[in-house]
CSV table of C-alpha atoms and ligand atoms in Angstrom, one decimal:
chain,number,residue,atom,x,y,z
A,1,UNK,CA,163.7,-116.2,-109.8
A,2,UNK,CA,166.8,-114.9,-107.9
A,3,UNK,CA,165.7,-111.4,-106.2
A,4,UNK,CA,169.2,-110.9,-106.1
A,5,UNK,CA,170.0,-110.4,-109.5
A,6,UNK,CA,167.8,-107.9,-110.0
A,7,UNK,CA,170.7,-105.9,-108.0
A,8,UNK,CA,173.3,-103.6,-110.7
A,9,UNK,CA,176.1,-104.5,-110.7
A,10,UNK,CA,178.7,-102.7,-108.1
A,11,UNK,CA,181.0,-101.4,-111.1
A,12,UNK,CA,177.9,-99.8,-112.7
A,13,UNK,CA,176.9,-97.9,-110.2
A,14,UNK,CA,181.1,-97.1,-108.8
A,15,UNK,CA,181.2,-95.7,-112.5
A,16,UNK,CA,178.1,-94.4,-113.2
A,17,UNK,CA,178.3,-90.5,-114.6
A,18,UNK,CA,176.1,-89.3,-111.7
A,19,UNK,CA,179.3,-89.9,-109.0
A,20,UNK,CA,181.8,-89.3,-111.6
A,21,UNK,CA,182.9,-85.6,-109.3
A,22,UNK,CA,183.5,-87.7,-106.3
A,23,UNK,CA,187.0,-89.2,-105.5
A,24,UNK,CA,187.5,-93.2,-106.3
A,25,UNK,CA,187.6,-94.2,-102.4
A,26,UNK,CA,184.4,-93.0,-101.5
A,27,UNK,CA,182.3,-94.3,-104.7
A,28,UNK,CA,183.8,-97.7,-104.0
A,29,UNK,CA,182.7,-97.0,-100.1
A,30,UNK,CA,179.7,-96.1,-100.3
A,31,UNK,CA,178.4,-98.4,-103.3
A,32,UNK,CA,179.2,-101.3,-101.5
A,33,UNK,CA,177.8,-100.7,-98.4
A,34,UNK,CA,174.8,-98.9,-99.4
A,35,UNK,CA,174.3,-102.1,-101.5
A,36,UNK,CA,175.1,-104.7,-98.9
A,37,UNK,CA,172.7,-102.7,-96.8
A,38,UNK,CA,169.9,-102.8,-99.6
A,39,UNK,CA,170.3,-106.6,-99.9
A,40,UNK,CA,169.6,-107.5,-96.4
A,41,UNK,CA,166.6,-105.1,-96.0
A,42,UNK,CA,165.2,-105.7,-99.7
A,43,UNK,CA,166.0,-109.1,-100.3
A,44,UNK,CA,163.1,-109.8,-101.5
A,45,UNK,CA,162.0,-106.8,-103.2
A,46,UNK,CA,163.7,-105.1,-106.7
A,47,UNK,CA,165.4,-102.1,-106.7
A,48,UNK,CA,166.1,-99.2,-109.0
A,49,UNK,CA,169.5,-98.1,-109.7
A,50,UNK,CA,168.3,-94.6,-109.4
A,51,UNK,CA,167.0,-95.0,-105.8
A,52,UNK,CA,170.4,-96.7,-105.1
A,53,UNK,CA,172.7,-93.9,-106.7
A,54,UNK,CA,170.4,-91.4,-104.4
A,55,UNK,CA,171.5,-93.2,-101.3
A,56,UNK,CA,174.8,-93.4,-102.2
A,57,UNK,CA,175.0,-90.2,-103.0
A,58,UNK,CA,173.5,-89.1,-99.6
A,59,UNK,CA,175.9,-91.1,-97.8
A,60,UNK,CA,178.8,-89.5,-99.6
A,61,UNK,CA,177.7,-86.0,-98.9
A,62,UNK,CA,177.1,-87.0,-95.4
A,63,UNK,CA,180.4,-88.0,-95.2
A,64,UNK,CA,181.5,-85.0,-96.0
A,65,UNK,CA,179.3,-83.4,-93.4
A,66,UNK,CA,181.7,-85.0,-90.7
A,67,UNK,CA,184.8,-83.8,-92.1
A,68,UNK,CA,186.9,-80.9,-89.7
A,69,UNK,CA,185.6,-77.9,-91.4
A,70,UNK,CA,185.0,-74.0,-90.1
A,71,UNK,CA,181.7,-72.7,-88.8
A,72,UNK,CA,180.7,-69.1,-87.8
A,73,UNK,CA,179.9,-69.3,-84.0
A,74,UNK,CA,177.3,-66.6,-83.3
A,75,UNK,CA,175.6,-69.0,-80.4
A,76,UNK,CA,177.0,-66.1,-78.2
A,77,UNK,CA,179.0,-68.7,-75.9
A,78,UNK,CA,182.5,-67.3,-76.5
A,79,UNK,CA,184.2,-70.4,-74.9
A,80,UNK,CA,182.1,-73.4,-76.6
A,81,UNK,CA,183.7,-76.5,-76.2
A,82,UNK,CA,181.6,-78.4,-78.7
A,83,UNK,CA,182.9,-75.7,-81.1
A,84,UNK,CA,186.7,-76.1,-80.4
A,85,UNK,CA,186.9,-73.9,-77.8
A,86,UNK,CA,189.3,-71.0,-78.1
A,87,UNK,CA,190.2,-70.0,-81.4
A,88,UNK,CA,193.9,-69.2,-82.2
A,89,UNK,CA,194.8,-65.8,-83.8
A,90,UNK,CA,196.3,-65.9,-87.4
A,91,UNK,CA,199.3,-64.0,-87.2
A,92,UNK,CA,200.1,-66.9,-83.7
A,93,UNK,CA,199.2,-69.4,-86.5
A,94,UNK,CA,201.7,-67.6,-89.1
A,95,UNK,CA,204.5,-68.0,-86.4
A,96,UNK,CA,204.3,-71.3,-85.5
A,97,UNK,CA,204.1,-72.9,-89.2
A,98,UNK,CA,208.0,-73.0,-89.8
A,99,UNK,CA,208.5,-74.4,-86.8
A,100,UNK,CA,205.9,-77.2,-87.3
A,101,UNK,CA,206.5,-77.5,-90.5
A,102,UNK,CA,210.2,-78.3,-89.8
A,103,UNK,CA,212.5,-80.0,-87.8
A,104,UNK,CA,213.1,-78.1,-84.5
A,105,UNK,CA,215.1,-77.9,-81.2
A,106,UNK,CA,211.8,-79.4,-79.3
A,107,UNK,CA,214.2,-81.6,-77.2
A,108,UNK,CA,217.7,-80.3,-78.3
A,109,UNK,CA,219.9,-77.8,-76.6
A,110,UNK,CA,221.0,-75.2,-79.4
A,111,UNK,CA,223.7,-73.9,-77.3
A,112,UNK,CA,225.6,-77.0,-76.3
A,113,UNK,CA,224.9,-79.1,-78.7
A,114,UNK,CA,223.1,-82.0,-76.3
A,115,UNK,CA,219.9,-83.4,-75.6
A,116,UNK,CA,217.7,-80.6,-74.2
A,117,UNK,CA,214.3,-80.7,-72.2
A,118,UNK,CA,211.2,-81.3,-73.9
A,119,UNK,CA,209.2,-78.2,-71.8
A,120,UNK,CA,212.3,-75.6,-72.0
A,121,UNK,CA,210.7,-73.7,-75.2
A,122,UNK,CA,207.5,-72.8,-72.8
A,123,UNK,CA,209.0,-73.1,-69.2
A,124,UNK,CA,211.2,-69.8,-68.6
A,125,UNK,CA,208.1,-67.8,-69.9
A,126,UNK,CA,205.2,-69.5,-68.2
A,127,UNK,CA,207.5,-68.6,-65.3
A,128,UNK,CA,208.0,-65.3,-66.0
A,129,UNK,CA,204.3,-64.4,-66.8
A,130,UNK,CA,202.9,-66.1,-63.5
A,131,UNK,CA,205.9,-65.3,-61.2
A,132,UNK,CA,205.8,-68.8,-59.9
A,133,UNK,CA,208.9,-71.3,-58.6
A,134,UNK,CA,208.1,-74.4,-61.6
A,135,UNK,CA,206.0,-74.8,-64.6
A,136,UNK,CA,204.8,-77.9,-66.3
A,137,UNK,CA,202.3,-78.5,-69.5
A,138,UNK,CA,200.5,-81.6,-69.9
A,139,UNK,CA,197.5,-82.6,-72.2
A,140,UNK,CA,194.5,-81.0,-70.8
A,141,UNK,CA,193.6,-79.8,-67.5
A,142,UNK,CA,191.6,-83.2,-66.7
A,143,UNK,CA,195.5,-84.9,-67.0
A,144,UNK,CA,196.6,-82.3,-65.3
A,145,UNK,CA,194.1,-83.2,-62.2
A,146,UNK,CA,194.6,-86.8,-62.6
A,147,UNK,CA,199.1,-86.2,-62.6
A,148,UNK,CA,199.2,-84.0,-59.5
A,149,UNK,CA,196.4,-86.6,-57.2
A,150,UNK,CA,198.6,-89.4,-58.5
A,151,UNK,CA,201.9,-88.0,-57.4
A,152,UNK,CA,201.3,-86.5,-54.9
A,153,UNK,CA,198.2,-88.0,-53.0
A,154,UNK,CA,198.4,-91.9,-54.0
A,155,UNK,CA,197.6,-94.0,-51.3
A,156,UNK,CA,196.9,-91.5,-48.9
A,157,UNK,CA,193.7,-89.2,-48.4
A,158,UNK,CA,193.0,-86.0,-50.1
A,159,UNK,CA,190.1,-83.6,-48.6
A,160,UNK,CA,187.5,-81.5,-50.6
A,161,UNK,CA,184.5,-79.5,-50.2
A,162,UNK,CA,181.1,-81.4,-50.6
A,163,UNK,CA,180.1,-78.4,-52.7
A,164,UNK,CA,182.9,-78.5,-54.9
A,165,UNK,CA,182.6,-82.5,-56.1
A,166,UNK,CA,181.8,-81.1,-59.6
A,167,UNK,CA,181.0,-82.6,-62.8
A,168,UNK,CA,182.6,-80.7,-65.3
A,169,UNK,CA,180.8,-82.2,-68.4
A,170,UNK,CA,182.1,-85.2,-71.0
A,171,UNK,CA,182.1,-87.0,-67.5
A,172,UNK,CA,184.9,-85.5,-65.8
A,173,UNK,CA,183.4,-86.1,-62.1
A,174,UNK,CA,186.4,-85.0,-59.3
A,175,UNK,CA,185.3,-88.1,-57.0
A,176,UNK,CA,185.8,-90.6,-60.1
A,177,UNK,CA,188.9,-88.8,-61.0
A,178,UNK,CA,190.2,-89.6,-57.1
A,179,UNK,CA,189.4,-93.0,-57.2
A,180,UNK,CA,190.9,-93.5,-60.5
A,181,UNK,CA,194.1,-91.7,-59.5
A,182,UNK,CA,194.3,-93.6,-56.6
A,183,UNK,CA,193.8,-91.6,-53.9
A,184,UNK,CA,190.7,-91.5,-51.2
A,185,UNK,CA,188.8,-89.1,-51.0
A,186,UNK,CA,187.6,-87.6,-47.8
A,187,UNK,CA,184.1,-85.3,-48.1
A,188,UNK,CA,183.5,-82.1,-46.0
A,189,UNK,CA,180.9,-79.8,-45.0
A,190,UNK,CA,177.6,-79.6,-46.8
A,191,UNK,CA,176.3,-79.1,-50.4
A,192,UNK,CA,176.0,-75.4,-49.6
A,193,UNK,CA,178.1,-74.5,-46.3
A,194,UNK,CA,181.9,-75.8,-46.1
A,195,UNK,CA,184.2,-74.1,-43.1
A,196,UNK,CA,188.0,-74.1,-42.5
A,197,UNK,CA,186.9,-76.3,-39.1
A,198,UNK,CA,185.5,-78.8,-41.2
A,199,UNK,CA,188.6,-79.8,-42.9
A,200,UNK,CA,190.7,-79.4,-39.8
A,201,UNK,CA,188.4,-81.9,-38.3
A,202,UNK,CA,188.6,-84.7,-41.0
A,203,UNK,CA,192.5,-84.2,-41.3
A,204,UNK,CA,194.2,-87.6,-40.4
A,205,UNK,CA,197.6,-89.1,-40.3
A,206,UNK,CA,196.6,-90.5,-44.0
A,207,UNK,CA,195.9,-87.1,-45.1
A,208,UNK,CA,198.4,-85.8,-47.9
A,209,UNK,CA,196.4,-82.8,-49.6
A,210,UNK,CA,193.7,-80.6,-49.4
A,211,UNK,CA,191.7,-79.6,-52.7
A,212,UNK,CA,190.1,-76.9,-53.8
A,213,UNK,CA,188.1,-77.4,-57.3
A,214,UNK,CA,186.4,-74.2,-59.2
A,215,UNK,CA,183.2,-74.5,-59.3
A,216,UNK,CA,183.4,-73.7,-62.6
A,217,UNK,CA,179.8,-74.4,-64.4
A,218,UNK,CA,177.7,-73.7,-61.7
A,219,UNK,CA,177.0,-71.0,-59.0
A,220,UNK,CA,175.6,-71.4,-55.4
A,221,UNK,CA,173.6,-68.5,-54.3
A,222,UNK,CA,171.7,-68.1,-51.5
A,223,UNK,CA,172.9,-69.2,-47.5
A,224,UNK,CA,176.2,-70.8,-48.7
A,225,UNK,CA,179.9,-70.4,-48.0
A,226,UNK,CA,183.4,-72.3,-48.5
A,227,UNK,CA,186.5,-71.9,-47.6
A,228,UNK,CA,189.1,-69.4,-49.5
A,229,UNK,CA,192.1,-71.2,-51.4
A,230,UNK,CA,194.5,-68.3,-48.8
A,231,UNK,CA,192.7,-69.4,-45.6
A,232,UNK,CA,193.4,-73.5,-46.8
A,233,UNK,CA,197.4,-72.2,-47.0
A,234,UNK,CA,197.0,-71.5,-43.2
A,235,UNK,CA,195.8,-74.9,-42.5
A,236,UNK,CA,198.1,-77.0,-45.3
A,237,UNK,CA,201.1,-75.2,-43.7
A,238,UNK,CA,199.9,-75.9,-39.8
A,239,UNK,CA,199.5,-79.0,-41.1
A,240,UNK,CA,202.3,-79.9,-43.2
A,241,UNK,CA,200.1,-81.3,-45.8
A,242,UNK,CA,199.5,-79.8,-50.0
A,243,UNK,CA,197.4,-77.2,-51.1
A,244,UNK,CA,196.3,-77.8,-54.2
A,245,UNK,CA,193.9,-75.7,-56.6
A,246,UNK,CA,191.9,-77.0,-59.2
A,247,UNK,CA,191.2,-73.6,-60.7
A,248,UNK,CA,189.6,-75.3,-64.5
A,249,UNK,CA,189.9,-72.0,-66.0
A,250,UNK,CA,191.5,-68.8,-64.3
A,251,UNK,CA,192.3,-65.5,-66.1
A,252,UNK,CA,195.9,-64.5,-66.6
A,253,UNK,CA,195.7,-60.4,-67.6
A,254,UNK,CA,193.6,-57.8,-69.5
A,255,UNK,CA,190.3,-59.1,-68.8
A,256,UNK,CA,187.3,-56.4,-68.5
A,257,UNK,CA,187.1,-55.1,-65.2
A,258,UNK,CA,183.9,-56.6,-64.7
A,259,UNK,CA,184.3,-59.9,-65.5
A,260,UNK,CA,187.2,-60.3,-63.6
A,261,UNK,CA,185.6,-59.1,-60.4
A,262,UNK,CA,185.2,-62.1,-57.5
A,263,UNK,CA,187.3,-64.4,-60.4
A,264,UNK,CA,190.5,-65.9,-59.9
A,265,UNK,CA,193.5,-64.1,-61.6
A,266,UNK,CA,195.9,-67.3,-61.9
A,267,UNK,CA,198.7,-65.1,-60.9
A,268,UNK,CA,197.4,-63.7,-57.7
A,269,UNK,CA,196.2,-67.2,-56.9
A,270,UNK,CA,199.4,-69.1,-57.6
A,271,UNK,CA,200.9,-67.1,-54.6
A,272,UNK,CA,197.8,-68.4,-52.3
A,273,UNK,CA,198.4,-72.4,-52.6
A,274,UNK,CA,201.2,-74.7,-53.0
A,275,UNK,CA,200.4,-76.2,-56.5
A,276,UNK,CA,197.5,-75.1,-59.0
A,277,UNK,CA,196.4,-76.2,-62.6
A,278,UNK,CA,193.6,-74.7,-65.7
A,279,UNK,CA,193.2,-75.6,-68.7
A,280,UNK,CA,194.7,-73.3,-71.6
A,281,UNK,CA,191.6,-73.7,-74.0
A,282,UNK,CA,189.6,-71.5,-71.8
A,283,UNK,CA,189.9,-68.0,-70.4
A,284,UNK,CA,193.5,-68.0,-71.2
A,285,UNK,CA,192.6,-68.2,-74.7
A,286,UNK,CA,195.4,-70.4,-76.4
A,287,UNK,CA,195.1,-74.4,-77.4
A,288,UNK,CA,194.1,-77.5,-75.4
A,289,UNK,CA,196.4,-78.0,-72.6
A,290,UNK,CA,196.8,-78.7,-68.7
A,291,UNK,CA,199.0,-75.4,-67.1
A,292,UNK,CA,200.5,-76.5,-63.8
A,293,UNK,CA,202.5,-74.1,-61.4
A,294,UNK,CA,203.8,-74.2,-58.3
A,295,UNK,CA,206.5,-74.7,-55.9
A,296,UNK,CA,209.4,-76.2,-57.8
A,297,UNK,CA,209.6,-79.9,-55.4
A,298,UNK,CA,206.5,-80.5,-55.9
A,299,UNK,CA,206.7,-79.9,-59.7
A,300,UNK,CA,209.3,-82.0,-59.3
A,301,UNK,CA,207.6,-84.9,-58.1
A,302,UNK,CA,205.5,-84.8,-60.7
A,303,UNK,CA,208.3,-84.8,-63.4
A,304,UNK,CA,209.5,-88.1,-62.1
A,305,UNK,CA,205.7,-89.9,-62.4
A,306,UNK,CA,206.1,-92.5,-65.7
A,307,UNK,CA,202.1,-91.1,-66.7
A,308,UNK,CA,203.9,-87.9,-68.0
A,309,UNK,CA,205.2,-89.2,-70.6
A,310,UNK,CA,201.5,-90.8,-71.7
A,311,UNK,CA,200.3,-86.8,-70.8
A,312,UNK,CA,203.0,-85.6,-73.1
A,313,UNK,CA,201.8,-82.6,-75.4
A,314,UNK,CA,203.1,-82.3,-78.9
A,315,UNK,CA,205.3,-79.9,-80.6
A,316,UNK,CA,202.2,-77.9,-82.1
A,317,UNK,CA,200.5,-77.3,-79.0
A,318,UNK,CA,204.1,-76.1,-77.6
A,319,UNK,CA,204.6,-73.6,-80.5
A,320,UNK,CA,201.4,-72.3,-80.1
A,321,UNK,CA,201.2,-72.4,-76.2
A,322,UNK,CA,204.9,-70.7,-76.8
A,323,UNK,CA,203.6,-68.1,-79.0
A,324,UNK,CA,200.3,-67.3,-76.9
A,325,UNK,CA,202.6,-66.6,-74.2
A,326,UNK,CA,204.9,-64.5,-76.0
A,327,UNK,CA,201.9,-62.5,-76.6
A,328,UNK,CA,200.8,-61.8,-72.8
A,329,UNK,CA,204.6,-61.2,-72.3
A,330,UNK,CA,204.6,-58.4,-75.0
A,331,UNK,CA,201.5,-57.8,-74.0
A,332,UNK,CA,200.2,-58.1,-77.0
A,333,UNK,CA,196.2,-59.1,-75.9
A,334,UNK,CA,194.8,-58.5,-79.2
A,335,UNK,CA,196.7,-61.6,-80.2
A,336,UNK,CA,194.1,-63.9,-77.7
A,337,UNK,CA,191.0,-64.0,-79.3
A,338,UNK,CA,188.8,-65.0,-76.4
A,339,UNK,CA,189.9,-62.0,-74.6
A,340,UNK,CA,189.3,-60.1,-78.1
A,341,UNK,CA,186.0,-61.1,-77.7
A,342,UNK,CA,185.2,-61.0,-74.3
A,343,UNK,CA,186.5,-57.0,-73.9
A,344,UNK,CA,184.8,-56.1,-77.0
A,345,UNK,CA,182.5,-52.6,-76.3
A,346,UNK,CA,178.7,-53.2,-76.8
A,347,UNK,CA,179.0,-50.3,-79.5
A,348,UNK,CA,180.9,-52.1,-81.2
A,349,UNK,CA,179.2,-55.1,-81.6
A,350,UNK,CA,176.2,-52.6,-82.8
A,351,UNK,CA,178.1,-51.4,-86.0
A,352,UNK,CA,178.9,-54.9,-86.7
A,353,UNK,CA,175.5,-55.9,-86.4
A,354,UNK,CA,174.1,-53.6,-88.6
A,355,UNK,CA,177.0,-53.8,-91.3
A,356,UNK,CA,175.5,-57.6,-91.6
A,357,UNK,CA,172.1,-56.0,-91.8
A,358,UNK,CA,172.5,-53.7,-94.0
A,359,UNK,CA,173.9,-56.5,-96.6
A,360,UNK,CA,171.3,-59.3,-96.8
A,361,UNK,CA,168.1,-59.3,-97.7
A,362,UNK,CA,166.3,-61.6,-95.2
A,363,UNK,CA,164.5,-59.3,-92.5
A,364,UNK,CA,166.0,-59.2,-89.1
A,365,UNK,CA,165.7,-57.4,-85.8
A,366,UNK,CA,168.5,-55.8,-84.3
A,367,UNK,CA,168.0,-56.6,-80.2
A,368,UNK,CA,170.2,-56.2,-77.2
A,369,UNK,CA,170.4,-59.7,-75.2
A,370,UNK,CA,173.1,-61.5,-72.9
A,371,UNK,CA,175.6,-64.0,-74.0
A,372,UNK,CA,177.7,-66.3,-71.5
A,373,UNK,CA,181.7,-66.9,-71.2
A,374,UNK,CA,181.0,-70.5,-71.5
A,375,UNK,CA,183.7,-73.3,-71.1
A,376,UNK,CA,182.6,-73.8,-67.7
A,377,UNK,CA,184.1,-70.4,-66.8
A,378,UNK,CA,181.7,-67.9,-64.8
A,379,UNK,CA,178.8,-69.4,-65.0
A,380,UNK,CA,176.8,-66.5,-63.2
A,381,UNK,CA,177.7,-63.8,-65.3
A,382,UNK,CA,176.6,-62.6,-68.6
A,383,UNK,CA,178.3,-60.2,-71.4
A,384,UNK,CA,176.1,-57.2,-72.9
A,385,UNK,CA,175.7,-58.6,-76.5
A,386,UNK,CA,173.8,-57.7,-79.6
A,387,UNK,CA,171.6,-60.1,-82.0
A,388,UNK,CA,170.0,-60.1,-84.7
A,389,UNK,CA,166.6,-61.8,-85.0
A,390,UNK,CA,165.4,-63.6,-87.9
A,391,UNK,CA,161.7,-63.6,-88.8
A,392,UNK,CA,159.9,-67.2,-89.7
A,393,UNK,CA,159.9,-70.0,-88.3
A,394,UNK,CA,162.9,-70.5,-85.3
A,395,UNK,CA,163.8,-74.3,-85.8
A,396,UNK,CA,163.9,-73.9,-90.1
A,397,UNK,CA,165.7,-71.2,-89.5
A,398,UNK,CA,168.9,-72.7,-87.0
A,399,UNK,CA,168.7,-75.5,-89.5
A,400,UNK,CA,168.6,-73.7,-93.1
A,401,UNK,CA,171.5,-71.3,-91.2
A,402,UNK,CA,173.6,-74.8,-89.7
A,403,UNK,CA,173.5,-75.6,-93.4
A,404,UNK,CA,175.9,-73.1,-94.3
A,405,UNK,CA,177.8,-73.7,-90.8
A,406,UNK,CA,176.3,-70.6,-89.2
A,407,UNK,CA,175.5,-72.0,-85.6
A,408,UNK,CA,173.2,-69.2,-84.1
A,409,UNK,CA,170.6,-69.7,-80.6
A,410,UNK,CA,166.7,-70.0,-80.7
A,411,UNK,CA,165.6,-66.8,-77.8
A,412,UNK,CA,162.2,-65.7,-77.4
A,413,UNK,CA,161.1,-68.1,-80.2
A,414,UNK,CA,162.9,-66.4,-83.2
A,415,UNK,CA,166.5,-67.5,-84.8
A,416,UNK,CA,169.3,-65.2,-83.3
A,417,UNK,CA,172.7,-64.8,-84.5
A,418,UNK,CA,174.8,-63.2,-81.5
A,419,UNK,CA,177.9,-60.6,-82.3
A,420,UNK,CA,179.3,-61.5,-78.7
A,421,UNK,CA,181.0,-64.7,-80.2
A,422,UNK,CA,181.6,-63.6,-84.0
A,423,UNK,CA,185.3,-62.2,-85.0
A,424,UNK,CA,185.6,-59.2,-87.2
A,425,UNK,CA,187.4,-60.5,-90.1
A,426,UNK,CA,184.4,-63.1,-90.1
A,427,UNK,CA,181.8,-60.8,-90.9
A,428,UNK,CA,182.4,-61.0,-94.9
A,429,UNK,CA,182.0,-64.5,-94.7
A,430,UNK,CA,178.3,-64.5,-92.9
A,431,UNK,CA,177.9,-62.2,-94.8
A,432,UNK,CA,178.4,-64.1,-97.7
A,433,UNK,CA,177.0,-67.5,-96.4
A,434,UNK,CA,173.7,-65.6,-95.8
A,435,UNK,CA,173.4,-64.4,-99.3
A,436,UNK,CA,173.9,-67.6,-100.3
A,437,UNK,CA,171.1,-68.8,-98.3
A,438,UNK,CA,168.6,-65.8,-99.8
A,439,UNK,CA,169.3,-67.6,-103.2
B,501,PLP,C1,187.4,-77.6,-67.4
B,501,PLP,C2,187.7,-78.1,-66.1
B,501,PLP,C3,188.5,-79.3,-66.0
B,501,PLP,C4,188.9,-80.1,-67.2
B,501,PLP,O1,189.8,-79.4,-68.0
B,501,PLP,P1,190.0,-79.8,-69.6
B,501,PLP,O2,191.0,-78.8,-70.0
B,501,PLP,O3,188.7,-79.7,-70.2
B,501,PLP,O4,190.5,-81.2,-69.5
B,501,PLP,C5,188.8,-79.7,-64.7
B,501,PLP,N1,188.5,-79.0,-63.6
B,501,PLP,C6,187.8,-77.9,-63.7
B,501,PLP,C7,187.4,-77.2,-62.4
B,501,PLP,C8,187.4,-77.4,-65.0
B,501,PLP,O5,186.6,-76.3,-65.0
């Protein structure tokens, strides 16, 4: 006999009553692959129909599981790239929709009636809020690293810092970057000691620029020392060649006092190099993009590179990038969320803490621990932050939480959830979501 027969038939099982609440596309999905899978493994075997609308089931709600959907981030890492980052305010949302949900003068010149420049909505202000010569928006930070070494570098050798040839994470690795912009790179000074005589020494007739990279997600403590971004000015002037600042994140205003001790302030810095760049996800708190200011000829030379136009950012992330800097301008800071987060007082995070507390019923423990900036931004200091600890079991816990998108930390073997990284006008909704779970 044919095992093969044995198999229903794929329009039974597309139409069987058990599926009947999930839409045509992924019944007919799923059913066939789940039985082309079936065949090959089971050829020989029969199969129930019941087993088979189980699987199919499982690989519908799985499915599902992938989809773009919120989660409550209470891991206590404010800036979590695996979590989207910075998160954008509602009321910047609200007043970017008609002009994404519309036609708009992205490239058109209102006033005289011509063709207008693509970066004009975000130029003026980005100008205005880091007092610098030029502006310029690209894709991400990573393009923005790749657009100035390839305009301004190629051919021709770029110096940096042994201690600065950092990986920042999803492979981004600044020697690979060179290479791949076409530049050579040129290594100074030791993992843990770089002076201003080392680069003087390796400066050539081939040299072009000198880079400085953050060292954004890691710290070197102990005998170590590199060279300031204002003492490689002296030298790039002397010398005729770029100063360029790789400064990955960068604060721009408002940030608490002690975090933003011994950390760049993008404005102060722009004055201390020729040309710098960070991306706009992180401590500046708006949507994935690559900032670059600096002197206007050099900006310049970068406008007439063809990869630009493959760097190009869309019209949302310019009305939002617009709008985020509207609110600095105004200096309205309760607009950036990050910094919401980051400034918010211990005390504070207390109340909410216990608010959540107070309204479930599975047993917790309210502690005081230490969350982190995250994003690759400060990696050696840590936020007063408050938890709550779960009792049972740590790893059933992150997992029964995860199920209702609540992504919390295992510390000191129990489930936390952290306030550090959790908005107000979440709280009903953990709150909520945690009820659910008590069910
Ligand atoms: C984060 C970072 C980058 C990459 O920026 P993206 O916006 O993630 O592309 C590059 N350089 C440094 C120093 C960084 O910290």
């Amino acid at each position: 006999m044919n095992k093969m027969r044995t198999f229903p038939q794929i329009q039974s099982l597309i139409e069987d009553s058990s599926l009947k609440d999930y839409p045509f596309y992924l019944r007919a999905h799923f059913c066939k692959k789940i039985v082309a899978r079936c065949k090959k493994d089971f050829a020989n075997e029969d199969i129930d129909k019941n087993e088979l609308l189980k699987q199919i089931k499982q690989g519908i709600e799985e499915f599902y599981r992938k989809d773009l959907q919120s989660v409550i981030n209470a891991s206590g890492v404010i800036i979590h790239t695996n979590l989207g980052r910075s998160v954008i305010d509602e009321q910047i949302y609200e007043a970017c929709k008609d002009k994404i949900c519309s036609y708009s003068n992205l490239e058109f010149d209102l006033e005289k009636g011509v063709r207008g420049e693509r970066y004009g909505v975000v130029l003026e202000k980005l100008k205005m809020l880091f007092e610098c010569e030029d502006a310029l928006v690209v894709n991400n930070n990573a393009a923005a690293v790749f657009l100035v070494l390839n305009s301004l570098a190629f051919g021709s050798e770029v110096i940096a810092s042994r201690g600065e040839l950092v990986e920042i994470g999803g492979s981004f690795r600044i020697p690979e970057v060179m290479r791949a912009a076409g530049v050579k790179l040129v290594e100074v000074g030791t993992s843990n000691k770089t002076n201003l005589k080392d680069y003087e020494e390796a400066i050539s007739e081939n040299t072009s620029l000198l880079l400085k990279t953050h060292k954004s997600n890691f710290a070197l403590i102990g005998f170590q020392s590199e060279v300031s971004i204002k003492e490689l000015q002296g030298l790039a002037g002397q010398k005729k060649l770029i100063n360029y600042y790789d400064l990955g994140s960068g604060w721009c205003e408002n940030l608490n006092a002690n975090l933003a001790k011994n950390e760049p302030q993008i404005k102060k810095l722009v004055k201390e190099c020729d040309i710098l760049s960070f991306s706009a996800d992180k401590l500046f708190g708006s949507v994935q993009a690559g900032i670059i200011l600096g002197k206007k000829e050099l900006i310049a030379r970068l406008k007439k590179n063809q990869l630009l136009r493959m760097l190009r950012v869309d019209k949302l992330t310019l009305a939002f990038l617009e709008e985020s800097l509207k609110a600095y301008l105004l200096k309205e800071y309760e607009k950036i969320v990050t910094l919401k987060l980051l400034n918010e007082s211990v005390e504070t995070l207390e109340q909410r803490a216990l608010r959540v507390q107070k309204s479930i019923q599975m047993k917790s423990e309210l502690k005081y621990s230490k969350a982190l900036v995250g994003g690759g931004s400060m990696p050696d200091k840590s936020l007063k932050s408050v938890v709550l600890a779960f009792e049972g079991n740590a790893l059933f816990n992150q997992a029964k939480f995860r199920a209702k998108n609540i992504i919390g930390r295992i510390e000191n073997e129990s489930f936390v959830l952290d306030f550090r990284s959790i908005q107000e006008n979440e709280l009903e909704r953990l709150i909520k979501m945690i009820r659910e779970l008590e069910k």
